[in-house]
Short mmCIF file of C-alpha atoms in Angstrom, two decimals:
data_model
loop_
_atom_site.label_atom_id
_atom_site.label_comp_id
_atom_site.label_asym_id
_atom_site.label_seq_id
_atom_site.Cartn_x
_atom_site.Cartn_y
_atom_site.Cartn_z
CA MET A 159 -23.38 75.27 5.00
CA PRO A 160 -23.05 78.90 6.27
CA LEU A 161 -19.26 78.61 6.00
CA MET A 162 -19.52 77.34 2.41
CA LEU A 163 -21.75 80.28 1.56
CA GLU A 164 -19.25 82.62 3.20
CA THR A 165 -16.16 81.31 1.41
CA GLY A 166 -17.59 79.52 -1.63
CA GLN A 167 -15.43 76.52 -0.72
CA PRO A 168 -17.02 73.09 -0.06
CA MET A 169 -15.32 71.16 2.79
CA HIS A 170 -15.83 67.84 4.55
CA ALA A 171 -15.07 66.50 8.05
CA PHE A 172 -14.08 62.86 8.73
CA ASP A 173 -13.89 61.01 12.04
CA LEU A 174 -10.12 60.71 12.40
CA ASN A 175 -10.37 57.53 14.48
CA LYS A 176 -12.19 55.75 11.63
CA ILE A 177 -9.43 56.45 9.11
CA LYS A 178 -6.95 53.63 8.59
CA GLY A 179 -3.50 54.56 7.36
CA ASN A 180 -2.83 57.34 4.85
CA VAL A 181 -5.44 59.55 3.18
CA VAL A 182 -5.02 59.89 -0.59
CA ILE A 183 -6.98 61.16 -3.57
CA ARG A 184 -6.98 58.56 -6.33
CA ASN A 185 -8.98 57.06 -9.17
CA ALA A 186 -11.40 54.34 -8.19
CA SER A 187 -10.62 50.73 -8.99
CA LYS A 188 -13.02 48.21 -10.45
CA GLN A 189 -15.89 47.00 -8.26
CA GLU A 190 -15.12 49.30 -5.35
CA LYS A 191 -18.21 49.95 -3.25
CA MET A 192 -19.04 52.48 -0.54
CA THR A 193 -22.03 53.75 1.43
CA LEU A 194 -22.65 57.49 1.24
CA LEU A 195 -23.92 59.80 3.97
CA ASN A 196 -27.46 59.47 2.60
CA ASP A 197 -27.31 55.66 3.21
CA GLN A 198 -27.03 55.02 -0.55
CA THR A 199 -24.65 52.18 -1.40
CA ILE A 200 -22.91 52.64 -4.73
CA GLU A 201 -20.38 50.82 -6.85
CA VAL A 202 -17.89 53.52 -7.74
CA ILE A 203 -17.32 53.86 -11.47
CA GLU A 204 -13.77 52.99 -12.42
CA ASN A 205 -11.43 56.04 -12.62
CA ASP A 206 -13.83 58.37 -10.78
CA LEU A 207 -11.97 60.40 -8.14
CA VAL A 208 -12.32 59.21 -4.56
CA ILE A 209 -10.79 60.20 -1.22
CA ALA A 210 -9.56 56.96 0.31
CA ASP A 211 -7.53 55.43 3.12
CA ASP A 212 -5.75 52.10 3.18
CA ASN A 213 -9.06 50.21 3.49
CA GLY A 214 -10.88 51.86 0.59
CA PRO A 215 -12.96 54.92 -0.39
CA LEU A 216 -13.88 57.41 2.34
CA ALA A 217 -15.72 59.89 0.11
CA LEU A 218 -16.85 60.39 -3.48
CA ALA A 219 -14.53 63.33 -4.19
CA GLY A 220 -16.33 66.62 -4.63
CA VAL A 221 -19.78 65.04 -4.25
CA MET A 222 -20.49 63.43 -0.86
CA GLY A 223 -18.68 61.80 2.06
CA GLY A 224 -18.95 58.17 3.11
CA LEU A 225 -21.03 56.90 6.02
CA ASP A 226 -18.23 54.70 7.41
CA SER A 227 -15.99 57.72 8.20
CA SER A 228 -18.76 60.16 9.15
CA VAL A 229 -18.67 62.38 12.25
CA GLU A 230 -21.04 61.27 15.03
CA THR A 231 -22.05 62.64 18.45
CA ASN A 232 -19.31 60.64 20.16
CA THR A 233 -16.54 61.79 17.77
CA THR A 234 -13.57 63.37 19.54
CA ASP A 235 -11.03 63.82 16.73
CA ILE A 236 -11.83 65.10 13.25
CA PHE A 237 -9.94 65.32 9.98
CA ILE A 238 -11.02 68.32 7.84
CA GLU A 239 -10.58 68.25 4.07
CA SER A 240 -10.63 71.38 1.89
CA ALA A 241 -9.91 70.63 -1.77
CA PHE A 242 -10.11 71.97 -5.30
CA PHE A 243 -11.27 69.80 -8.20
CA THR A 244 -11.36 71.05 -11.79
CA PRO A 245 -14.77 71.44 -13.44
CA VAL A 246 -13.67 68.99 -16.16
CA SER A 247 -13.01 66.22 -13.64
CA MET A 248 -16.36 66.88 -11.94
CA ALA A 249 -18.58 67.33 -15.00
CA GLY A 250 -21.57 64.98 -14.77
CA LYS A 251 -20.03 62.96 -11.96
CA ALA A 252 -22.84 63.44 -9.41
CA ARG A 253 -25.54 62.78 -12.02
CA ARG A 254 -24.01 59.41 -12.82
CA TYR A 255 -25.00 58.33 -9.33
CA GLY A 256 -28.34 60.15 -9.33
CA LEU A 257 -27.01 62.84 -6.97
CA ASN A 258 -27.04 66.63 -6.95
CA THR A 259 -25.26 68.14 -3.97
CA ASP A 260 -24.21 71.68 -3.08
CA SER A 261 -20.61 70.54 -3.27
CA SER A 262 -20.87 69.00 -6.76
CA HIS A 263 -22.89 71.98 -7.98
CA ARG A 264 -20.04 74.35 -7.08
CA PHE A 265 -17.15 72.19 -8.25
CA GLU A 266 -18.80 71.63 -11.65
CA ARG A 267 -19.02 75.39 -12.18
CA GLY A 268 -15.64 76.28 -10.74
CA VAL A 269 -14.29 77.06 -7.28
CA ASP A 270 -11.62 79.63 -6.45
CA PHE A 271 -8.59 77.47 -5.71
CA SER A 272 -6.86 80.41 -4.01
CA GLN A 273 -9.48 80.23 -1.24
CA THR A 274 -8.91 76.55 -0.40
CA GLU A 275 -6.43 77.09 2.44
CA HIS A 276 -8.13 80.31 3.61
CA ALA A 277 -11.43 78.45 4.05
CA LEU A 278 -9.69 75.68 6.01
CA THR A 279 -8.04 78.25 8.31
CA ARG A 280 -11.40 79.91 8.82
CA VAL A 281 -13.13 76.70 9.91
CA ILE A 282 -10.24 75.80 12.25
CA ASN A 283 -10.45 79.20 13.93
CA LEU A 284 -14.21 78.84 14.43
CA ILE A 285 -13.83 75.38 15.97
CA ASN A 286 -11.10 76.59 18.31
CA GLU A 287 -13.18 79.63 19.23
CA TYR A 288 -16.41 77.79 20.04
CA CYS A 289 -15.28 74.25 20.91
CA GLY A 290 -11.65 74.51 21.96
CA GLY A 291 -9.15 71.76 21.27
CA GLN A 292 -5.75 71.36 19.69
CA THR A 293 -4.96 71.79 15.99
CA SER A 294 -2.29 69.94 14.03
CA ARG A 295 -0.28 71.47 11.24
CA VAL A 296 -1.94 71.81 7.83
CA SER A 297 -0.87 69.31 5.16
CA SER A 298 -1.05 70.78 1.65
CA VAL A 299 -0.65 68.94 -1.67
CA SER A 300 -1.23 70.57 -5.08
CA HIS A 301 -0.89 69.44 -8.67
CA ASP A 302 -1.28 71.38 -11.98
CA LEU A 303 -3.47 74.21 -10.72
CA PRO A 304 -5.10 76.33 -13.46
CA GLN A 305 -3.33 79.46 -14.65
CA ARG A 306 -5.41 82.50 -15.58
CA ARG A 307 -4.68 83.60 -19.12
CA PRO A 308 -4.07 87.35 -19.60
CA ILE A 309 -6.71 89.15 -21.65
CA GLN A 310 -6.01 92.14 -23.89
CA LEU A 311 -8.48 95.03 -23.71
CA ARG A 312 -8.54 97.86 -26.26
CA PRO A 313 -10.24 101.11 -25.20
CA SER A 314 -11.16 101.61 -28.86
CA LYS A 315 -13.32 98.50 -28.72
CA VAL A 316 -15.04 99.75 -25.58
CA THR A 317 -15.72 103.03 -27.39
CA ARG A 318 -17.12 101.23 -30.45
CA ILE A 319 -19.48 99.05 -28.42
CA LEU A 320 -20.45 101.67 -25.85
CA GLY A 321 -21.10 104.36 -28.45
CA ARG A 322 -19.14 107.12 -26.72
CA ASP A 323 -15.49 107.94 -26.20
CA VAL A 324 -13.87 106.14 -23.27
CA SER A 325 -10.41 107.31 -22.19
CA GLN A 326 -7.56 105.12 -20.99
CA ASP A 327 -7.74 106.76 -17.58
CA GLU A 328 -11.42 105.90 -17.24
CA VAL A 329 -10.79 102.27 -18.20
CA ALA A 330 -7.82 102.04 -15.80
CA GLN A 331 -9.89 103.41 -12.92
CA ILE A 332 -12.68 100.89 -13.53
CA LEU A 333 -10.20 97.99 -13.70
CA ASN A 334 -8.62 99.10 -10.42
CA ASN A 335 -12.01 99.36 -8.76
CA LEU A 336 -12.76 95.80 -9.88
CA ASP A 337 -9.45 94.60 -8.36
CA LEU A 338 -8.21 93.48 -11.78
CA SER A 339 -4.43 93.66 -12.15
CA PHE A 340 -3.19 94.97 -15.50
CA THR A 341 -0.34 96.45 -17.46
CA LEU A 342 -0.64 99.10 -20.16
CA GLY A 343 1.41 99.18 -23.33
CA ASP A 344 0.83 100.69 -26.79
CA GLY A 345 -2.66 101.75 -25.75
CA VAL A 346 -3.70 98.18 -24.89
CA PHE A 347 -4.50 96.88 -21.39
CA THR A 348 -3.22 93.39 -20.56
CA VAL A 349 -5.49 92.21 -17.76
CA THR A 350 -4.97 89.17 -15.52
CA PRO A 351 -8.28 88.26 -13.86
CA PRO A 352 -8.26 86.98 -10.27
CA ALA A 353 -8.84 83.28 -9.73
CA TYR A 354 -12.43 83.78 -8.55
CA ARG A 355 -13.55 85.61 -11.72
CA PHE A 356 -14.40 82.59 -13.84
CA ASP A 357 -16.66 84.76 -15.99
CA LEU A 358 -13.73 86.73 -17.44
CA GLU A 359 -12.29 84.80 -20.38
CA ILE A 360 -12.25 87.05 -23.46
CA GLU A 361 -12.02 90.75 -24.33
CA GLU A 362 -15.81 91.09 -24.63
CA ASP A 363 -16.15 90.02 -20.97
CA LEU A 364 -13.93 92.93 -19.91
CA VAL A 365 -15.82 95.32 -22.18
CA GLU A 366 -19.01 94.23 -20.44
CA GLU A 367 -17.46 94.94 -17.03
CA VAL A 368 -16.35 98.42 -18.08
CA ILE A 369 -19.80 99.23 -19.47
CA ARG A 370 -21.48 97.80 -16.36
CA ILE A 371 -19.46 100.05 -14.06
CA ALA A 372 -19.72 103.06 -16.37
CA GLY A 373 -23.49 102.65 -16.15
CA TYR A 374 -25.99 101.42 -18.69
CA ASP A 375 -28.05 104.55 -18.07
CA ASN A 376 -25.10 106.63 -19.25
CA ILE A 377 -25.12 105.08 -22.71
CA GLY A 378 -26.44 107.87 -24.92
CA ALA A 379 -28.95 107.34 -27.70
CA MET A 380 -27.63 107.67 -31.24
CA ASN A 381 -28.94 107.18 -34.75
CA PRO A 382 -27.96 103.91 -36.43
CA LYS A 383 -25.16 104.13 -38.96
CA MET A 384 -24.57 102.01 -42.03
CA MET A 385 -21.32 101.85 -43.93
CA LEU A 386 -21.65 101.28 -47.67
CA ASN A 387 -18.43 99.67 -48.81
CA PRO A 388 -17.69 98.55 -52.36
CA ARG A 389 -18.27 94.86 -52.74
CA SER A 390 -14.94 93.07 -53.02
CA SER A 391 -16.25 89.67 -54.05
CA LYS A 392 -17.11 89.35 -57.71
CA ASN A 393 -19.48 86.47 -57.12
CA SER A 394 -21.70 87.46 -54.22
CA HIS A 395 -24.77 85.65 -53.02
CA SER A 396 -26.99 88.11 -54.91
CA ASP A 397 -25.09 87.45 -58.16
CA MET A 398 -25.59 83.71 -57.78
CA HIS A 399 -29.27 84.24 -57.03
CA LYS A 400 -29.57 86.38 -60.16
CA ILE A 401 -27.99 83.68 -62.32
CA ARG A 402 -30.15 80.92 -60.86
CA HIS A 403 -33.31 82.98 -61.25
CA THR A 404 -32.56 83.81 -64.89
CA MET A 405 -31.61 80.23 -65.79
CA SER A 406 -34.80 78.98 -64.19
CA ASP A 407 -36.82 81.50 -66.23
CA LEU A 408 -35.11 80.15 -69.36
CA GLY A 409 -36.35 76.65 -68.55
CA TYR A 410 -33.22 75.18 -66.98
CA SER A 411 -33.17 72.84 -63.99
CA GLU A 412 -30.29 73.17 -61.52
CA LEU A 413 -27.97 70.24 -60.91
CA VAL A 414 -25.97 69.62 -57.75
CA SER A 415 -23.38 66.92 -58.35
CA TYR A 416 -20.20 65.51 -56.86
CA SER A 417 -16.84 67.01 -57.79
CA PHE A 418 -15.56 63.44 -58.11
CA ILE A 419 -16.00 61.58 -61.41
CA ASP A 420 -14.82 58.41 -63.11
CA GLU A 421 -11.34 58.71 -64.59
CA SER A 422 -12.59 57.18 -67.85
CA MET A 423 -15.12 60.02 -68.33
CA GLU A 424 -12.39 62.61 -67.83
CA SER A 425 -10.25 60.91 -70.49
CA ILE A 426 -13.12 60.44 -72.97
CA LEU A 427 -14.42 64.00 -72.81
CA HIS A 428 -11.26 66.02 -72.34
CA GLY A 429 -8.23 63.82 -73.06
CA ASN A 430 -6.71 65.40 -69.97
CA ASP A 431 -2.99 64.74 -69.49
CA HIS A 432 -3.06 66.20 -65.97
CA ILE A 433 -5.77 64.16 -64.29
CA ILE A 434 -6.13 64.87 -60.57
CA LYS A 435 -6.61 61.46 -58.97
CA LEU A 436 -7.74 61.01 -55.38
CA GLU A 437 -5.58 58.94 -53.07
CA ASN A 438 -8.55 57.69 -51.08
CA PRO A 439 -11.71 57.88 -53.26
CA ILE A 440 -15.12 57.22 -51.71
CA ALA A 441 -15.93 54.90 -54.62
CA GLU A 442 -14.05 53.33 -57.52
CA ASN A 443 -16.04 55.34 -60.06
CA MET A 444 -15.41 58.61 -58.18
CA ASN A 445 -11.62 58.64 -58.19
CA THR A 446 -10.88 61.84 -60.14
CA MET A 447 -11.45 65.58 -59.63
CA ARG A 448 -13.34 66.95 -62.63
CA SER A 449 -11.69 69.50 -64.94
CA HIS A 450 -15.12 70.41 -66.33
CA LEU A 451 -18.65 69.78 -65.09
CA TRP A 452 -19.89 68.23 -68.33
CA SER A 453 -19.27 64.61 -67.33
CA SER A 454 -21.68 65.07 -64.41
CA HIS A 455 -24.22 66.66 -66.76
CA ILE A 456 -24.00 63.77 -69.23
CA ASP A 457 -24.51 61.25 -66.42
CA ALA A 458 -27.64 63.18 -65.39
CA LEU A 459 -28.78 63.32 -69.02
CA LYS A 460 -28.53 59.54 -69.44
CA PHE A 461 -30.28 59.01 -66.10
CA ASN A 462 -33.22 61.14 -67.29
CA ILE A 463 -33.38 59.65 -70.80
CA ASN A 464 -33.54 56.15 -69.32
CA ARG A 465 -36.61 57.27 -67.38
CA GLY A 466 -38.45 58.71 -70.36
CA ARG A 467 -37.55 62.39 -70.03
CA THR A 468 -35.90 63.63 -73.22
CA GLN A 469 -36.39 67.43 -73.06
CA ILE A 470 -33.32 68.39 -71.02
CA LYS A 471 -31.90 71.78 -69.98
CA PHE A 472 -29.48 71.56 -67.04
CA PHE A 473 -27.21 74.10 -65.37
CA GLU A 474 -24.84 73.92 -62.40
CA ILE A 475 -22.74 76.46 -60.50
CA ALA A 476 -19.70 74.73 -59.01
CA ASN A 477 -15.91 74.56 -59.09
CA LYS A 478 -13.77 72.82 -61.66
CA PHE A 479 -10.22 71.74 -60.88
CA SER A 480 -6.96 71.80 -62.81
CA GLN A 481 -3.33 70.88 -62.29
CA ASP A 482 -0.25 72.47 -63.80
CA ASN A 483 2.83 70.49 -62.82
CA SER A 484 2.56 70.43 -59.00
CA ASN A 485 0.22 73.43 -58.74
CA PHE A 486 -3.50 72.91 -58.22
CA SER A 487 -6.21 75.47 -58.91
CA GLU A 488 -9.98 75.68 -58.92
CA GLU A 489 -12.40 78.02 -60.67
CA GLN A 490 -16.09 78.65 -60.14
CA VAL A 491 -18.05 78.21 -63.35
CA LEU A 492 -21.59 78.21 -64.68
CA SER A 493 -21.89 75.06 -66.75
CA GLY A 494 -24.83 73.65 -68.65
CA LEU A 495 -26.23 71.03 -71.00
CA VAL A 496 -29.11 71.26 -73.50
CA SER A 497 -30.55 68.28 -75.38
CA GLY A 498 -33.80 67.02 -76.88
CA GLU A 499 -36.73 68.90 -78.33
CA ALA A 500 -36.97 72.68 -78.25
CA ILE A 501 -40.53 72.52 -79.60
CA PRO A 502 -42.39 69.29 -78.80
CA LYS A 503 -44.75 67.71 -81.29
CA ASN A 504 -48.04 69.63 -81.47
CA TRP A 505 -50.95 70.40 -83.80
CA ILE A 506 -49.89 73.88 -84.92
CA GLU A 507 -46.18 73.55 -85.73
CA LYS A 508 -43.54 70.95 -86.37
CA ASN A 509 -41.45 69.64 -83.54
CA ARG A 510 -37.84 70.83 -83.56
CA ALA A 511 -34.75 69.73 -81.65
CA HIS A 512 -32.56 72.17 -79.78
CA ASP A 513 -29.70 73.57 -81.82
CA PHE A 514 -26.58 75.68 -81.33
CA TYR A 515 -28.47 78.95 -81.70
CA ASP A 516 -31.03 78.10 -79.02
CA VAL A 517 -28.23 77.79 -76.48
CA LYS A 518 -26.50 80.90 -77.83
CA SER A 519 -29.76 82.82 -77.39
CA ASP A 520 -30.09 81.60 -73.79
CA LEU A 521 -26.60 82.84 -72.93
CA GLU A 522 -27.30 86.20 -74.53
CA GLN A 523 -30.45 86.43 -72.42
CA LEU A 524 -28.32 85.78 -69.33
CA LEU A 525 -25.28 87.90 -70.14
CA GLY A 526 -26.84 90.65 -72.25
CA ASP A 527 -25.70 92.10 -75.54
CA GLY A 528 -22.14 92.86 -74.43
CA ILE A 529 -20.86 89.41 -75.31
CA THR A 530 -19.53 88.12 -78.61
CA MET A 531 -19.06 84.59 -79.83
CA LYS A 532 -16.34 83.55 -82.23
CA GLN A 533 -15.46 80.21 -83.70
CA SER A 534 -13.04 78.48 -81.35
CA ALA A 535 -9.42 79.17 -82.19
CA GLU A 536 -8.44 76.04 -80.28
CA THR A 537 -10.66 73.03 -80.86
CA ILE A 538 -12.08 71.66 -77.60
CA GLY A 539 -11.87 67.88 -77.74
CA ALA A 540 -15.44 67.35 -76.59
CA PHE A 541 -16.93 69.68 -79.24
CA HIS A 542 -17.91 69.31 -82.87
CA PRO A 543 -15.26 71.42 -84.69
CA GLY A 544 -17.86 73.10 -86.89
CA GLN A 545 -20.34 73.91 -84.12
CA SER A 546 -18.37 75.46 -81.29
CA ALA A 547 -17.52 78.97 -80.20
CA ASP A 548 -15.57 80.88 -77.61
CA ILE A 549 -17.48 83.51 -75.62
CA PHE A 550 -15.88 86.94 -75.16
CA ARG A 551 -16.60 90.07 -73.18
CA ASP A 552 -14.39 93.12 -73.74
CA ASN A 553 -12.04 90.98 -75.84
CA LYS A 554 -11.51 88.63 -72.91
CA LYS A 555 -12.53 85.00 -73.19
CA ILE A 556 -15.04 84.10 -70.48
CA GLY A 557 -16.38 80.77 -71.69
CA CYS A 558 -17.23 78.40 -74.50
CA LEU A 559 -20.19 76.75 -76.20
CA GLY A 560 -20.46 73.79 -78.52
CA LYS A 561 -22.15 70.65 -79.74
CA LEU A 562 -20.91 67.35 -78.32
CA HIS A 563 -18.79 65.63 -80.94
CA PRO A 564 -20.83 62.92 -82.75
CA SER A 565 -18.15 60.29 -82.12
CA LEU A 566 -18.26 61.00 -78.37
CA GLN A 567 -22.06 61.01 -78.44
CA LYS A 568 -21.96 57.53 -79.92
CA GLN A 569 -19.23 56.36 -77.53
CA LEU A 570 -21.25 57.61 -74.54
CA ASP A 571 -24.37 55.85 -75.87
CA VAL A 572 -26.50 59.00 -76.10
CA ASP A 573 -29.18 58.90 -78.83
CA GLN A 574 -29.87 62.65 -79.12
CA GLU A 575 -27.72 65.68 -79.88
CA VAL A 576 -26.11 67.37 -76.89
CA TYR A 577 -25.00 71.00 -76.50
CA LEU A 578 -22.65 72.09 -73.72
CA PHE A 579 -21.54 75.47 -72.41
CA GLU A 580 -19.32 76.88 -69.66
CA ILE A 581 -18.92 80.44 -68.29
CA GLY A 582 -16.09 81.34 -65.89
CA LEU A 583 -17.74 83.28 -63.07
CA ASN A 584 -14.41 84.64 -61.80
CA HIS A 585 -14.38 86.86 -64.91
CA LEU A 586 -17.79 88.37 -64.20
CA SER A 587 -19.39 90.67 -61.65
CA GLY A 588 -23.01 91.33 -60.83
CA ASN A 589 -23.08 94.17 -63.37
CA ASP A 590 -22.27 91.74 -66.19
CA PHE A 591 -25.66 90.04 -66.03
CA LYS A 592 -28.63 91.29 -67.95
CA LEU A 593 -30.99 93.44 -65.88
CA ASN A 594 -34.66 94.16 -66.40
CA THR A 595 -35.13 97.78 -67.44
CA GLU A 596 -38.12 100.07 -67.52
CA ILE A 597 -40.21 99.90 -70.70
CA LEU A 598 -39.64 103.12 -72.62
CA LYS A 599 -42.69 105.15 -73.61
CA SER A 600 -41.27 106.19 -77.00
CA VAL A 601 -41.93 104.05 -80.09
CA PRO A 602 -38.96 101.97 -81.37
CA LEU A 603 -38.12 102.10 -85.07
CA GLN A 604 -36.56 99.36 -87.17
CA ARG A 605 -34.46 99.48 -90.30
CA ASP A 606 -32.98 96.62 -92.31
CA ILE A 607 -29.83 96.95 -94.38
CA ALA A 608 -27.90 94.49 -96.52
CA VAL A 609 -24.24 94.87 -97.46
CA LEU A 610 -21.78 93.01 -99.65
CA VAL A 611 -18.51 91.99 -97.99
CA ASP A 612 -15.66 89.61 -98.71
CA GLU A 613 -16.65 86.02 -98.00
CA ASP A 614 -13.98 85.68 -95.30
CA VAL A 615 -15.50 88.49 -93.19
CA VAL A 616 -17.00 87.08 -89.99
CA ALA A 617 -20.53 88.36 -89.36
CA GLY A 618 -19.90 88.44 -85.62
CA ASP A 619 -16.99 90.84 -86.13
CA VAL A 620 -19.27 93.21 -88.03
CA VAL A 621 -21.82 93.16 -85.19
CA ASP A 622 -19.07 93.79 -82.61
CA VAL A 623 -17.71 96.83 -84.44
CA VAL A 624 -21.13 98.50 -84.67
CA ARG A 625 -22.10 97.73 -81.09
CA LYS A 626 -18.83 99.06 -79.70
CA ARG A 627 -19.22 102.36 -81.58
CA ASN A 628 -22.31 103.20 -79.44
CA ILE A 629 -24.03 105.12 -82.23
CA ASN A 630 -26.81 107.42 -81.05
CA PHE A 631 -30.27 105.87 -80.65
CA ILE A 632 -29.20 102.35 -81.74
CA LYS A 633 -30.46 99.91 -79.10
CA ASP A 634 -29.75 96.69 -81.01
CA PHE A 635 -27.83 95.63 -84.08
CA ARG A 636 -27.97 92.01 -85.15
CA ILE A 637 -27.63 89.83 -88.21
CA PHE A 638 -30.62 87.98 -89.62
CA ASP A 639 -29.42 86.65 -93.00
CA VAL A 640 -26.28 85.48 -94.82
CA TYR A 641 -26.52 84.81 -98.55
CA GLN A 642 -24.16 83.58 -101.26
CA GLY A 643 -25.29 82.48 -104.68
CA GLN A 644 -27.13 83.87 -107.68
CA GLY A 645 -26.64 87.60 -108.03
CA ILE A 646 -23.67 87.72 -105.67
CA ALA A 647 -20.17 88.05 -107.11
CA LYS A 648 -17.70 85.24 -106.52
CA GLY A 649 -15.68 85.76 -103.35
CA LYS A 650 -18.43 87.93 -101.86
CA LYS A 651 -21.41 87.36 -99.59
CA SER A 652 -24.42 89.34 -98.50
CA LEU A 653 -25.03 90.13 -94.84
CA ALA A 654 -28.41 91.48 -93.76
CA PHE A 655 -28.74 93.33 -90.46
CA LEU A 656 -31.60 94.58 -88.32
CA ILE A 657 -31.10 98.01 -86.73
CA LEU A 658 -33.39 98.80 -83.78
CA MET A 659 -33.49 102.46 -82.77
CA GLN A 660 -35.24 104.25 -79.92
CA ASP A 661 -34.93 107.48 -77.97
CA THR A 662 -35.34 107.44 -74.22
CA TYR A 663 -37.69 110.41 -74.05
CA LYS A 664 -39.40 110.96 -77.44
CA THR A 665 -40.28 109.32 -80.74
CA LEU A 666 -37.43 109.63 -83.22
CA GLU A 667 -37.75 111.88 -86.23
CA GLU A 668 -36.81 110.63 -89.69
CA LYS A 669 -33.71 112.82 -89.84
CA ASP A 670 -32.37 111.23 -86.64
CA VAL A 671 -33.00 107.75 -88.02
CA GLU A 672 -31.28 108.49 -91.32
CA LYS A 673 -28.29 110.01 -89.53
CA SER A 674 -27.77 106.88 -87.39
CA VAL A 675 -28.24 104.47 -90.33
CA THR A 676 -25.82 106.49 -92.46
CA GLU A 677 -23.23 106.36 -89.67
CA VAL A 678 -23.58 102.56 -89.57
CA ILE A 679 -23.13 102.24 -93.34
CA ASN A 680 -20.08 104.52 -93.37
CA LEU A 681 -18.56 102.54 -90.50
CA LEU A 682 -19.01 99.26 -92.40
CA LYS A 683 -17.50 100.75 -95.53
CA LYS A 684 -14.47 101.93 -93.58
CA GLU A 685 -13.86 98.79 -91.52
CA PHE A 686 -14.89 96.03 -93.96
CA ASN A 687 -14.94 97.69 -97.38
CA ALA A 688 -18.67 96.92 -97.46
CA GLU A 689 -21.05 97.93 -100.27
CA LEU A 690 -24.69 98.74 -99.58
CA ARG A 691 -27.14 96.50 -101.45
CA LEU A 692 -30.15 98.37 -102.76
#
C-alpha cells in the first residue's frame, strides 16, 4: 500500500512456483471460476480481463489477485506484475462482482502508464535492499497506449476570463513551472500535457491552471459589463411571445400539429404539383410534408365540431415546406383558421357567424395599421375567389386571407363557413407588431367625409395613399361606407371615410382640424379625381 501511494501504480505479487506455464492477459472464457484473495469464489463474466496461466485465471485484472497463486509465509520466489489498464476496460468491473478495491478505484479513474515500469523498478530495489535475492530481467509488453492530445491555449482567452491582461511571457512561465511542454506560434500555445495530468483535456482546463498559479486573490474586482448588440434574428423568442399573447387576447387557441399530412389533403386544398413525399412515413396518412398549415387546422376543426364545439379560432406558428425542382425550402409562418359564431345566440342581440371582416380586423389588431389588403391578384385554389385578399406591408406581400371555397367545404364535409389566413414571419420583425401605447391626455376629434370617385377605384388604395402621406394630427383614416345607387351618377360610387385626429400634447384647435381635413381632400382630388359630397 505505501508503495502504491508513493507511485500511484497498483501492483500485485504472485507465488512463482504456483504458476503453470506462461502468464498472459486475456479475456475470460465462459464458466471460468476462481477464488479471490478475500476467499470469494466467482464465476468470471465472459470477456472480462483476467491474468492467467496455462491452468486458468490467476487474478481478476486490475481488481484483485487469486488465492491459488497468492504469496504465503513459505514463498521463496515471487512474480511481480505492474500493469496499465484503460479506464474504459475497467469501468464498473469491480462492482459487477460486489467489490471495491484500491486497485480498481485507481484504474477506473486513470493511472499514469509512464510510471508502470518505474514503479516496478522501485519495488525490486526495495526488495533487494531489505530482503536480498536475485532479480530476473524485466519482461515488458504494451499495446495501443493512449496518446495525449495537444491542447491550444490563447492568452486572449485567459485575459477575458481572468479580467486582466495576461502576457505571453507570463503564460509561458506558468506552463514551464507546471512542467507542461508547449510550442508557441501565431500567439497561440500548443500544450501537450504529461501522461499523469488526466484533468487537462480542453483549453478551459489550461486557463484554470494559469489562473490558479497566477492567484485567485490577484483577480481584481471590476464592474459588470453588458454588450448591447443589434438583434440579428427577425423572429426572436420575444417576438413569438408577443404574437402568441396577442392572438390569445383575440380569442384564439394555439395549435401544435405534425408537419406530416395526408397526400390527399395536400392535393384537395392546394392542387400542389410539387408534393414532398416522405420515403419512410410514420403512418400512411402522414406521408407528405405540408406546403401550408391549413390542412392541419381543418383536421382540428372537424375534430372539435364532432365533439360539439363550433366556435373555433385557431392559430399555429410553424414551418411550411416547398419544393422547386430539386431544391427544398421551409418558411416559418403564422397560420390560422376561424369558423362558427362570432356572436352566440343571446337575449340582447342576434347571433352572427364569423365573416371575412372579423378575421381582417384580428390581423389589423396584431399587425397594426401599417398593413393593406388587396384582392388577390392570383387566385389561391383553397379560397373563394370573391372573398380573398393578399396582405401587404410597404408594398411587399407578407400573407393572405380568404374564405374556404364552398366546393372544398362540401368536399371536406364541413357544415360551417371557414376562414383561413397565413402570415410569413420571415418578412416581419418585432417592430412590425402592434404595441400598446400610452393613452394621450388630449381629446381626439373625429370628422367624416364622403367623396365621389370612379367605380373602379379600390377603397383600400385610397386609405393607403392617405395613411402614407402622414398628414399632421391624423391618427387613423378608415372607410366606413360604400354606396352606389339613387343620387349617384352612373360609373361613380360614394366612399365615406372617418378621420380621427389628435395632438400628442394639447387639444386641437378648429384651424388645425380644418387644415388637416383640407389636405386630405386635396390629396384625394389629385390622386383619384375625387369630388367632395356635401
